[in-house]
Coordinates of C-alpha atoms in Angstrom, one line a residue:
Chain R
M8 CA 0.0 -0.1 0.0
V9 CA 1.2 3.5 -0.7
R10 CA -0.1 6.9 0.3
S11 CA 0.8 10.3 1.3
K12 CA -2.0 12.8 2.2
D13 CA -5.4 11.5 3.1
G14 CA -5.0 8.1 1.8
Q15 CA -3.7 9.2 -1.6
Q16 CA -0.8 7.4 -3.1
S17 CA 2.9 8.5 -2.0
L18 CA 4.8 9.7 -4.9
Y19 CA 8.0 7.9 -3.7
F20 CA 7.3 5.8 -0.4
D21 CA 5.9 2.4 -0.2
Y22 CA 4.2 2.1 3.3
R23 CA 4.4 -1.5 4.1
E24 CA 1.5 -2.7 6.4
Y25 CA 2.5 -5.3 9.1
D26 CA 0.3 -8.1 10.5
F27 CA -1.0 -8.2 13.9
E28 CA 0.1 -11.3 15.7
K29 CA -1.6 -12.7 18.7
P30 CA 0.7 -12.2 21.7
E31 CA 1.4 -14.8 24.4
E32 CA -0.8 -13.0 26.8
L33 CA -3.7 -13.7 24.6
Q34 CA -2.8 -17.3 24.2
G35 CA -3.0 -18.1 28.0
K36 CA 0.6 -17.3 28.9
S37 CA 2.0 -14.4 30.8
S38 CA 5.4 -13.5 31.9
Q39 CA 7.1 -10.3 33.3
H40 CA 9.1 -8.7 30.6
S41 CA 12.1 -6.7 31.2
V42 CA 11.2 -3.7 29.3
V43 CA 8.0 -2.5 27.3
I44 CA 8.6 0.4 25.0
V45 CA 5.4 2.1 24.1
G46 CA 5.6 3.7 20.6
A47 CA 7.4 2.4 17.7
G48 CA 8.5 5.8 16.1
P49 CA 12.1 6.7 15.7
V50 CA 12.7 7.1 19.3
G51 CA 11.1 4.0 20.6
L52 CA 12.7 1.9 17.8
T53 CA 16.2 3.5 18.6
A54 CA 15.6 2.6 22.3
A55 CA 14.8 -0.9 21.4
L56 CA 17.9 -1.4 19.4
E57 CA 20.3 0.0 22.0
L58 CA 18.6 -2.2 24.7
A59 CA 19.2 -5.1 22.4
R60 CA 22.8 -4.3 21.7
H61 CA 23.2 -4.4 25.6
G62 CA 21.6 -7.7 25.7
I63 CA 18.2 -6.5 26.9
K64 CA 15.0 -7.9 25.5
S65 CA 12.1 -5.7 24.9
V66 CA 8.5 -5.8 23.8
L67 CA 7.6 -2.8 21.6
L68 CA 4.0 -1.7 21.2
D69 CA 2.5 0.4 18.5
D70 CA -1.2 1.3 18.0
K71 CA -0.6 1.6 14.1
N72 CA 0.5 -1.2 11.5
T73 CA 2.9 0.8 9.4
V74 CA 5.6 3.7 9.8
N75 CA 4.5 7.2 10.4
E76 CA 2.9 9.2 7.5
G77 CA 4.7 11.9 5.9
S78 CA 8.3 13.1 5.8
R79 CA 8.1 15.0 9.2
A80 CA 11.4 15.3 10.9
I81 CA 13.9 15.3 8.0
C82 CA 17.3 16.5 9.6
I83 CA 19.6 13.9 11.1
A84 CA 22.4 15.6 13.1
R85 CA 26.0 14.3 13.3
H86 CA 25.6 13.3 16.8
S87 CA 22.5 11.3 15.8
M88 CA 24.5 9.7 13.2
E89 CA 27.2 8.6 15.6
C90 CA 24.4 6.9 17.7
L91 CA 23.4 5.2 14.5
H92 CA 27.0 4.3 14.0
Q93 CA 26.8 2.6 17.4
L94 CA 23.7 0.8 16.3
G95 CA 25.8 -0.4 13.1
L96 CA 23.2 1.5 11.0
A97 CA 25.3 4.6 10.0
K98 CA 26.2 3.2 6.6
K99 CA 22.5 2.5 5.5
F100 CA 21.5 6.1 6.5
E101 CA 24.5 7.5 4.8
D102 CA 23.5 5.5 1.6
K103 CA 20.2 6.9 1.7
S104 CA 20.2 10.5 2.8
L105 CA 21.6 13.8 1.6
P106 CA 24.5 15.3 3.7
W107 CA 24.7 19.2 3.9
T108 CA 27.0 21.8 5.5
H109 CA 25.7 25.2 4.3
G110 CA 22.7 27.3 4.4
S111 CA 21.7 30.8 3.1
S112 CA 19.3 33.4 4.5
F113 CA 17.7 36.0 2.5
Y114 CA 16.0 39.2 3.4
R115 CA 13.5 40.6 0.7
D116 CA 15.4 38.2 -1.9
R117 CA 18.9 39.6 -0.9
L118 CA 21.5 37.1 0.7
V119 CA 22.2 38.3 4.3
Y120 CA 23.9 35.5 6.0
R121 CA 25.8 32.3 4.8
L122 CA 25.7 29.5 7.3
E123 CA 28.6 27.2 7.4
M124 CA 28.5 24.4 9.9
P125 CA 32.0 23.2 11.2
H126 CA 33.3 20.5 9.0
S127 CA 36.6 19.0 8.2
E128 CA 38.2 16.0 6.5
A129 CA 38.8 14.8 10.1
D130 CA 35.1 14.5 10.7
K131 CA 33.5 11.0 9.9
Y132 CA 30.3 12.3 9.4
Y133 CA 28.8 15.5 8.1
P134 CA 27.2 18.0 10.4
M135 CA 23.6 17.3 8.9
Y136 CA 21.8 14.8 6.7
N137 CA 18.4 15.0 5.3
L138 CA 16.1 11.9 5.2
Q139 CA 12.5 11.8 5.4
Q140 CA 11.2 10.3 8.6
Q141 CA 9.5 7.4 6.8
Y142 CA 12.9 6.2 5.8
I143 CA 14.4 6.8 9.1
E144 CA 11.7 4.5 10.6
Q145 CA 11.8 2.1 8.1
L146 CA 15.7 1.5 8.3
L147 CA 15.3 1.1 12.2
L148 CA 12.2 -1.0 11.8
D149 CA 14.0 -3.3 9.5
E150 CA 16.8 -3.8 11.9
V151 CA 14.2 -4.3 14.9
I152 CA 12.4 -7.0 12.9
A153 CA 15.6 -8.8 12.1
S154 CA 16.5 -8.8 15.9
D155 CA 15.5 -11.8 17.9
M156 CA 15.8 -9.5 21.0
I157 CA 12.8 -7.2 20.2
E158 CA 9.1 -8.4 19.9
L159 CA 7.3 -5.8 17.8
R160 CA 3.4 -5.8 18.5
W161 CA 1.4 -3.9 16.0
Q162 CA -2.0 -2.7 16.3
S163 CA -1.6 -2.7 20.1
K164 CA -3.0 0.3 21.8
V165 CA -2.1 1.1 25.3
C166 CA -5.3 2.2 27.2
D167 CA -4.3 1.8 30.9
V168 CA -1.2 2.2 33.0
E169 CA -0.5 1.1 36.5
Q170 CA 2.6 0.7 38.4
N171 CA 3.7 -0.5 42.0
E172 CA 7.2 -0.8 43.4
N173 CA 7.9 -4.2 41.5
A174 CA 6.4 -3.7 38.0
V175 CA 4.4 -1.8 35.4
S176 CA 1.2 -3.2 34.2
L177 CA -0.3 -2.0 30.8
R178 CA -3.7 -2.8 29.4
V179 CA -3.6 -3.1 25.6
E180 CA -6.3 -3.1 23.1
T181 CA -5.9 -5.3 19.9
P182 CA -8.1 -6.6 17.1
A183 CA -8.0 -10.0 19.0
G184 CA -9.1 -8.4 22.3
D185 CA -7.6 -6.8 25.4
Y186 CA -4.8 -8.0 27.5
S187 CA -2.6 -6.8 30.3
I188 CA 1.3 -7.0 30.1
R189 CA 3.7 -6.6 32.9
S190 CA 7.2 -5.5 32.7
D191 CA 10.0 -4.3 35.0
Y192 CA 10.2 -0.9 33.4
V193 CA 8.6 1.1 30.7
L194 CA 9.8 3.5 28.1
A195 CA 7.1 5.9 27.0
A196 CA 8.0 6.7 23.5
D197 CA 4.4 7.4 22.4
G198 CA 4.8 11.0 21.3
A199 CA 3.2 14.4 21.7
R200 CA -0.1 12.9 22.5
S201 CA 1.4 10.3 24.9
I202 CA -1.3 8.0 26.3
V203 CA 1.2 6.8 29.0
R204 CA 1.8 10.4 30.1
H205 CA -2.1 11.1 30.1
Q206 CA -2.8 8.1 32.0
L207 CA -0.3 9.0 34.7
G208 CA -2.1 12.5 35.0
L209 CA 1.1 14.2 33.9
K210 CA 1.1 17.4 31.7
L211 CA 3.8 19.1 29.6
E212 CA 4.5 22.5 30.9
G213 CA 5.9 25.5 28.9
D214 CA 5.2 28.1 26.2
A215 CA 3.6 28.2 22.8
Y216 CA 5.0 30.6 20.3
E217 CA 3.1 33.0 17.7
G218 CA 3.2 32.1 14.1
R219 CA 2.0 29.2 12.1
Y220 CA 3.6 27.2 9.2
V221 CA 2.3 25.1 6.5
I222 CA 4.7 22.4 5.9
A223 CA 4.6 21.0 2.4
D224 CA 6.5 18.4 0.3
I225 CA 6.6 18.5 -3.4
Q226 CA 8.6 16.3 -5.9
M227 CA 10.5 18.3 -8.4
K228 CA 13.8 17.7 -10.2
S229 CA 16.1 20.4 -9.5
D230 CA 20.0 20.5 -9.4
F231 CA 20.1 23.1 -6.6
P232 CA 22.5 21.7 -3.9
T233 CA 21.3 20.4 -0.5
E234 CA 21.4 23.3 1.8
R235 CA 19.1 25.2 4.2
R236 CA 17.4 28.2 2.7
A237 CA 15.5 30.7 4.8
F238 CA 13.6 33.7 3.2
F239 CA 12.7 36.6 5.5
D240 CA 9.9 38.8 4.2
P241 CA 10.2 37.5 0.6
S242 CA 8.4 38.8 -2.5
S243 CA 6.3 35.5 -2.6
N244 CA 5.2 35.8 1.0
P245 CA 5.5 39.4 2.1
G246 CA 6.0 39.9 5.9
L247 CA 6.4 36.3 6.6
T248 CA 9.1 33.5 6.4
I249 CA 9.8 30.6 4.2
L250 CA 12.2 27.7 4.7
I251 CA 13.4 25.2 2.0
H252 CA 15.1 21.9 2.4
K253 CA 16.1 19.4 -0.3
Q254 CA 15.2 15.6 0.5
P255 CA 16.2 12.4 -1.3
Q256 CA 14.0 11.1 -4.1
N257 CA 13.6 14.6 -5.5
I258 CA 11.5 15.6 -2.7
W259 CA 11.6 19.2 -1.6
R260 CA 10.3 20.5 1.7
I261 CA 8.9 23.9 1.8
D262 CA 7.8 25.5 5.0
Y263 CA 5.9 28.8 4.7
Q264 CA 4.4 30.9 7.4
I265 CA 0.9 31.9 7.1
E266 CA -0.7 35.2 8.3
D267 CA -2.2 35.3 11.9
D268 CA -5.5 36.1 10.9
V269 CA -6.1 33.6 8.0
D270 CA -8.5 30.8 8.4
T271 CA -6.5 27.7 8.8
D272 CA -9.1 25.5 7.1
E273 CA -9.1 27.6 4.1
E274 CA -5.3 27.9 4.1
L275 CA -5.1 24.2 4.1
K276 CA -7.2 23.6 1.0
E277 CA -5.1 21.8 -1.6
E278 CA -5.7 24.6 -4.2
N279 CA -4.4 27.3 -1.8
I280 CA -1.4 25.3 -0.8
R281 CA -0.6 24.8 -4.6
A282 CA -0.9 28.5 -5.1
R283 CA 1.5 29.4 -2.3
I284 CA 4.1 26.8 -3.5
A285 CA 3.8 28.2 -7.0
A286 CA 4.6 31.6 -5.8
V287 CA 7.6 30.4 -3.9
L288 CA 9.0 28.3 -7.0
T289 CA 8.6 31.3 -9.2
M290 CA 10.5 33.5 -6.6
I291 CA 13.5 31.1 -6.5
G292 CA 13.6 30.5 -10.2
E293 CA 12.3 27.0 -10.4
T294 CA 10.3 26.5 -13.7
T295 CA 10.1 22.7 -13.9
E296 CA 7.1 20.7 -13.2
W297 CA 6.3 19.7 -9.7
K298 CA 3.8 17.4 -7.8
L299 CA 2.5 17.9 -4.4
E300 CA 3.1 15.1 -2.0
W301 CA 2.2 15.9 1.7
W302 CA 1.5 18.7 4.0
S303 CA 0.8 19.5 7.5
L304 CA 0.3 22.5 9.9
Y305 CA 3.0 23.4 12.4
K306 CA 3.0 25.7 15.5
A307 CA 6.1 26.2 17.6
Y308 CA 6.1 25.0 21.4
T309 CA 8.5 24.6 24.2
L310 CA 6.9 22.1 26.5
A311 CA 8.6 19.5 28.9
L312 CA 7.6 17.4 31.8
D313 CA 9.0 18.4 35.2
N314 CA 10.6 14.9 35.5
Y315 CA 11.3 12.4 32.9
R316 CA 11.5 9.4 35.3
H317 CA 8.3 8.3 37.2
N318 CA 9.4 5.3 39.1
R319 CA 9.5 2.4 36.6
I320 CA 8.5 4.6 33.6
L321 CA 10.9 6.7 31.6
F322 CA 9.7 9.4 29.2
I323 CA 11.7 9.7 26.0
G324 CA 11.3 12.0 22.9
D325 CA 8.1 13.9 22.1
A326 CA 6.4 12.0 25.1
A327 CA 8.9 14.0 27.4
H328 CA 9.1 17.2 25.5
L329 CA 8.2 19.3 22.5
V330 CA 10.6 21.6 20.9
P331 CA 10.4 24.0 18.0
I332 CA 11.3 22.7 14.5
F333 CA 13.8 25.5 13.9
G334 CA 17.2 24.2 14.7
V335 CA 16.1 20.5 14.0
R336 CA 16.2 19.4 17.7
G337 CA 13.1 17.2 17.9
L338 CA 14.2 13.9 16.5
N339 CA 17.9 14.4 17.3
S340 CA 16.9 15.0 21.1
G341 CA 14.7 12.0 21.1
I342 CA 17.5 9.8 19.7
A343 CA 19.7 11.1 22.5
D344 CA 17.0 10.4 24.9
A345 CA 16.6 6.9 23.7
M346 CA 20.5 6.1 24.0
N347 CA 20.9 7.6 27.4
A348 CA 17.8 5.9 28.9
A349 CA 18.6 2.5 27.0
W350 CA 22.2 2.0 28.5
K351 CA 21.2 3.0 32.0
L352 CA 18.2 0.7 32.0
A353 CA 20.6 -2.1 30.8
Y354 CA 23.0 -1.7 33.4
V355 CA 20.4 -1.6 36.1
I356 CA 18.5 -4.6 35.0
Q357 CA 21.8 -6.6 34.5
G358 CA 22.6 -5.6 38.1
Q359 CA 25.8 -3.7 37.1
A360 CA 24.6 -0.5 38.3
Q361 CA 22.3 0.7 41.1
D362 CA 18.8 1.9 40.6
A363 CA 20.1 5.3 41.2
L364 CA 21.5 5.4 37.9
L365 CA 18.2 5.8 36.3
D366 CA 17.6 8.9 38.5
T367 CA 20.3 10.6 36.4
Y368 CA 18.3 10.2 33.3
S369 CA 16.1 13.1 33.9
P370 CA 18.5 15.7 35.1
E371 CA 20.9 14.9 32.1
R372 CA 18.1 14.7 29.4
R373 CA 15.9 17.4 30.8
G374 CA 19.0 19.6 31.2
A375 CA 19.4 19.0 27.5
T376 CA 15.8 20.1 26.7
L377 CA 16.1 23.2 28.8
D378 CA 19.4 24.0 26.7
V379 CA 17.3 23.1 23.6
F380 CA 14.7 25.5 24.7
E381 CA 17.1 28.5 25.3
N382 CA 18.5 28.1 21.8
A383 CA 15.1 27.3 20.1
S384 CA 13.4 30.1 21.7
K385 CA 15.9 32.6 20.1
S386 CA 15.6 30.9 16.7
T387 CA 11.9 30.8 17.0
K388 CA 11.5 34.5 18.0
F389 CA 13.7 35.3 15.0
M390 CA 11.8 33.1 12.4
T391 CA 8.3 34.3 14.0
P392 CA 8.8 37.4 16.0
P393 CA 6.2 37.3 18.9
T394 CA 5.7 41.1 19.4
R395 CA 6.0 44.3 17.5
G396 CA 9.1 45.3 19.2
H397 CA 10.7 41.8 18.2
R398 CA 9.6 42.2 14.7
L399 CA 11.0 45.7 14.4
M400 CA 14.3 44.4 15.8
R401 CA 14.5 41.4 13.6
D402 CA 13.8 43.4 10.6
A403 CA 16.6 45.9 11.7
V404 CA 19.0 43.1 12.1
L405 CA 18.2 41.5 8.6
S406 CA 18.4 45.0 6.9
L407 CA 21.5 45.9 8.5
S408 CA 23.0 42.5 7.7
I409 CA 22.7 43.4 3.8
S410 CA 25.9 45.5 4.3
N411 CA 27.2 45.0 7.8
E412 CA 29.1 42.0 9.2
F413 CA 28.4 42.6 12.9
S414 CA 24.7 41.8 12.9
R415 CA 24.9 38.6 10.8
P416 CA 25.6 36.0 13.7
L417 CA 22.2 36.9 15.0
I418 CA 20.6 35.2 12.1
N419 CA 22.3 32.0 12.7
P420 CA 19.7 29.3 13.0
R421 CA 21.3 27.7 15.9
Q422 CA 21.4 24.1 14.4
S423 CA 21.1 21.1 16.8
Q424 CA 24.3 20.5 18.9
P425 CA 25.0 17.5 21.1
Y426 CA 24.6 18.6 25.0
T427 CA 27.4 18.4 27.4
Y428 CA 26.4 16.8 30.8
I429 CA 28.3 19.4 32.7
D430 CA 26.2 19.3 35.7
S431 CA 25.2 15.8 35.9
P432 CA 25.8 13.6 38.9
L433 CA 27.7 11.1 36.7
T434 CA 30.4 13.8 35.9
S435 CA 33.5 13.6 38.1
Y436 CA 37.0 15.4 38.6
R437 CA 35.8 18.4 36.6
N438 CA 38.9 20.0 38.1
R439 CA 40.8 17.9 35.7
D440 CA 39.3 19.6 32.8
A441 CA 41.7 22.6 33.6
E442 CA 44.5 20.7 32.7
F443 CA 43.5 20.5 29.1
E444 CA 43.4 23.5 26.7
H445 CA 40.8 21.8 24.5
G446 CA 39.3 18.4 23.4
P447 CA 35.9 17.0 24.6
G448 CA 35.5 18.1 28.2
T449 CA 33.8 16.2 31.0
G450 CA 30.2 15.4 30.2
A451 CA 30.7 16.2 26.3
P452 CA 30.4 13.6 23.6
I453 CA 33.6 12.2 22.2
L454 CA 35.1 13.5 19.0
N455 CA 34.7 10.9 16.3
S456 CA 37.8 11.7 14.5
R457 CA 38.9 9.8 11.5
I458 CA 41.9 7.5 12.0
N459 CA 42.7 6.6 8.5
D460 CA 40.8 6.4 5.2
T461 CA 38.4 3.9 6.5
D462 CA 38.3 4.0 10.3
C463 CA 37.2 6.4 12.8
L464 CA 37.4 6.2 16.7
L465 CA 33.9 5.0 17.1
D466 CA 34.8 1.8 15.3
Y467 CA 36.8 1.0 18.3
I468 CA 34.6 2.2 21.2
G469 CA 33.3 -0.7 23.1
L470 CA 29.9 -1.9 24.1
G471 CA 30.3 -0.8 27.6
F472 CA 32.6 1.8 29.1
S473 CA 35.7 2.6 27.1
G474 CA 39.0 4.1 28.3
L475 CA 41.4 6.0 25.7
Y476 CA 44.8 5.9 26.9
F477 CA 47.4 8.0 25.0
S478 CA 50.9 6.5 24.7
D479 CA 54.0 7.6 22.9
S480 CA 55.7 4.4 24.0
E481 CA 55.1 0.6 23.3
L482 CA 55.8 0.3 27.0
I483 CA 52.2 0.4 28.5
D484 CA 51.8 0.4 32.4
P485 CA 50.3 -3.1 33.0
V486 CA 47.8 -1.6 35.4
V487 CA 46.2 0.3 32.4
L488 CA 46.3 -2.9 30.4
K489 CA 44.3 -4.7 33.0
I490 CA 42.2 -1.9 34.3
Q491 CA 39.2 -4.2 34.2
D492 CA 40.6 -6.0 37.3
K493 CA 40.9 -2.7 39.1
L494 CA 37.2 -1.7 38.1
G495 CA 35.8 -5.1 39.0
V496 CA 34.3 -5.8 35.5
K497 CA 34.6 -8.4 32.9
E498 CA 36.8 -7.6 29.9
E499 CA 33.8 -7.2 27.6
G500 CA 32.4 -4.7 29.9
F501 CA 35.4 -2.3 29.6
T502 CA 37.3 -1.6 26.5
I503 CA 40.7 -0.3 26.8
I504 CA 42.0 1.5 23.7
I505 CA 45.7 2.4 23.5
I506 CA 46.2 5.4 21.1
T507 CA 49.7 5.5 20.1
K508 CA 52.1 7.6 17.9
H509 CA 53.8 4.3 16.8
S510 CA 52.6 1.2 15.0
F511 CA 52.7 -1.9 17.3
S512 CA 50.4 -4.4 18.5
L513 CA 49.3 -6.0 22.0
E514 CA 47.5 -9.3 22.5
N515 CA 43.9 -8.8 23.2
I516 CA 44.2 -5.0 23.4
V517 CA 42.9 -2.4 20.8
V518 CA 45.8 -0.4 19.7
V519 CA 45.2 2.6 17.4
H520 CA 48.0 4.0 15.6
D521 CA 47.3 7.7 15.4
R522 CA 49.6 8.2 12.2
R523 CA 48.0 11.6 11.4
D524 CA 48.3 12.8 15.0
E525 CA 44.7 13.5 14.7
L526 CA 43.6 11.9 17.9
F527 CA 46.4 13.3 20.2
S528 CA 45.9 16.6 18.7
S529 CA 42.0 16.9 18.7
Y530 CA 41.9 15.4 22.4
D531 CA 44.9 17.7 23.6
A532 CA 46.6 14.5 24.8
E533 CA 50.2 13.7 25.9
N534 CA 51.9 10.6 26.9
G535 CA 49.8 9.2 29.7
S536 CA 46.5 11.0 29.1
F537 CA 43.2 9.2 29.8
Y538 CA 39.6 9.7 28.8
L539 CA 37.0 7.7 30.6
I540 CA 34.1 7.3 28.1
R541 CA 30.5 6.2 29.0
P542 CA 28.5 3.7 26.8
D543 CA 26.7 6.6 25.2
R544 CA 30.1 8.0 24.0
H545 CA 29.9 11.0 26.7
V546 CA 33.2 11.6 28.7
S547 CA 32.7 10.7 32.5
A548 CA 36.1 12.4 33.3
R549 CA 39.6 12.9 31.9
W550 CA 43.1 13.1 33.1
K551 CA 46.0 14.9 31.5
N552 CA 48.0 12.0 33.2
I553 CA 46.1 9.1 34.3
N554 CA 45.4 8.6 38.1
I555 CA 44.2 5.0 38.5
D556 CA 42.7 5.5 42.0
E557 CA 40.5 8.4 40.5
V558 CA 39.5 6.5 37.3
V559 CA 38.3 3.7 39.9
H560 CA 36.5 6.1 41.7
S561 CA 34.9 7.9 38.7
F562 CA 33.7 4.5 37.3
N563 CA 32.2 3.5 40.6
Q564 CA 30.4 6.7 41.0
T565 CA 28.7 6.2 37.9
M566 CA 27.7 2.8 38.7
N567 CA 26.3 4.1 41.9
G568 CA 24.3 6.7 40.0
G569 CA 26.4 9.6 40.9
K570 CA 26.8 8.8 44.6
S571 CA 30.3 8.6 46.0
E572 CA 31.4 5.2 47.4
Chain E
M281 CA 35.1 50.8 14.8
S282 CA 37.0 48.9 17.5
N283 CA 34.6 49.0 20.4
Q284 CA 32.0 46.2 19.4
L285 CA 29.6 44.1 21.3
S286 CA 30.2 40.5 21.8
E287 CA 27.6 38.1 19.9
E288 CA 26.2 37.4 23.2
D289 CA 25.8 41.2 24.3
L290 CA 24.3 41.8 20.6
E291 CA 21.6 39.2 21.4
K292 CA 20.9 40.6 24.8
A293 CA 20.6 44.2 23.1
L294 CA 18.3 42.8 20.6
E295 CA 16.0 41.3 23.3
M296 CA 16.2 44.4 25.5
L297 CA 15.5 46.9 22.7
A298 CA 12.4 44.6 21.5
V299 CA 11.1 44.5 25.0
A300 CA 11.6 48.4 25.3
I301 CA 9.8 49.0 22.0
N302 CA 7.0 47.0 23.3
E303 CA 6.8 48.9 26.5
A304 CA 6.8 52.2 24.6
G305 CA 3.8 51.1 22.6
S306 CA 3.1 51.6 18.9
E307 CA 1.9 55.3 19.4
K308 CA 5.1 56.3 21.0
E309 CA 7.8 54.0 19.6
M310 CA 9.1 56.4 17.1
L311 CA 9.4 59.0 20.0
F312 CA 11.3 56.4 22.0
L313 CA 13.7 55.4 19.2
S314 CA 14.5 58.8 18.2
K315 CA 15.3 59.7 21.7
L316 CA 17.3 56.6 22.3
C317 CA 19.4 57.4 19.1
F318 CA 20.0 60.9 20.5
V319 CA 21.0 59.8 23.8
L320 CA 23.4 57.2 22.3
A321 CA 24.9 60.0 19.9
N322 CA 25.5 62.2 23.0
E323 CA 27.1 59.1 24.7
L324 CA 29.1 58.1 21.5
A325 CA 30.6 61.6 21.8
D326 CA 32.1 61.5 18.2
I327 CA 30.0 63.3 15.4
D328 CA 32.0 61.6 12.6
L329 CA 31.1 58.3 14.0
L330 CA 27.5 59.2 14.2
E331 CA 27.5 60.3 10.6
N332 CA 29.1 57.0 9.7
A333 CA 26.2 55.1 11.6
I334 CA 23.6 57.2 9.9
N335 CA 25.0 56.4 6.6
K336 CA 25.1 52.7 7.5
V337 CA 21.7 52.7 8.6
N338 CA 20.5 54.6 5.6
A339 CA 21.9 52.1 3.2
D340 CA 19.4 49.1 2.0
L341 CA 16.4 50.7 3.7

């Protein structure tokens, strides 16, 4: 079956429908599962895959029988691509998506700002990739279906949620009748209209912004490169704003702001959407034929739960927070939520860490949300000024930027950046940061530098914690080589990676030859420097010269959920 | 001009001015902005710099 808007055929995507299968609970059997994930969107699928990677089985419930309709979130940031790398999926996403590094902003059809996102040959991945959400979900879904660690149940709608100190119980409606499912933990990934959130009586708190956008996809052949284009007060949409993005399969996203006083129903009539798009295409000089694929209405919000953990239920993605699309932070925040929650759940379920580790999920990811709010609020105010004063000042900045450099940075759309867990209970020895002039600091994600033409650092990062030990000698302290003994973990639970300026090998130890001096340089490392890396690639702590006792203390503090031994 | 605001302070200035314009209200915003320009011109204390700024703002109107 294929479709786009209102049951019409999609021009490019085949929406496969999946069969409902009777679960064990409807066949007289019942067991308590480790994790149930509610919602098989991109965030729920990512969480299931990350749990599976850590050896945790999960049941994934979704009330639909196919992927979400429409292109929706189309921008995958570099840090999300690094998550996908950890899941073994980055190559598939690279093959399907369009990378980009640049953007242009126009005021009354004159270029006023050129966005250049940092990117060098040392970076494995581009700062941003465009890919329709249907493809994002399908690529994740194919991997989920292939996994024997994940049971995906379609047409399974959660209608009731209860929890006690031992388990969560969900009531599920299906075509074959209702049943109850019990699990140790629940990940609520059921989106903006989360039923789990509603059942717990929780509400998102925050602000709604002025301005409404029609988000439309068209199919059109054009050689224009992949970049973000923003038009302020353009001739085709006077006084308002337009965004244009290229997607794979000759699909173009055109977001245009509509006037505050227009009737939404009228504006969403197909003939009116076609007229608006035709005007935009004329303005940008596109004269080829085009077809309308999909459209939706959008309004910006900054809303979040006060706490993302409620006993045995963790909220991830849009179920926990809604962020404005400007800056492409919705999907990318959700993927980071999923990765953060999944490794912590895995460690607690496997008895490697205390339950308190789960308490660190909310401060870390809610902290990330508040950071997103701060940046997204600025972007949103610039895209859709909420007051006359903001509008006058925004236009002043744009007008000045035609000929003046100083005001142009204010036009920066502040694209999604990974969050540094600087205030997290899991970060330790922050004073050691002062020993470094640069490199990824405590709480920051590691830099995925290229090591040679084919390999990057993430290829060597382990499943659990990792330690990067920098050495300019072949003689490595035996304590470093056997650090797992000090930490009281099995070898597979901690990967020690020796980064060296010389070419040599060690039995059962990962040795990375930094022949380009890329890693030593980007990590500001010297002989003996050490980075302790969490399973989600964030730095727990770092030392210019390794201090084994502090490494052990830092590791144990993480396992204790941020509490000192 | 060597004395320029940092990007962070430019952002703050943008927000402060937007709020101040709103507080002045649409009927008095022109008077507010004109008074603000005159105060800043006096504090700038350099008639050539003021003329430069006027030319800069006049361009691309």
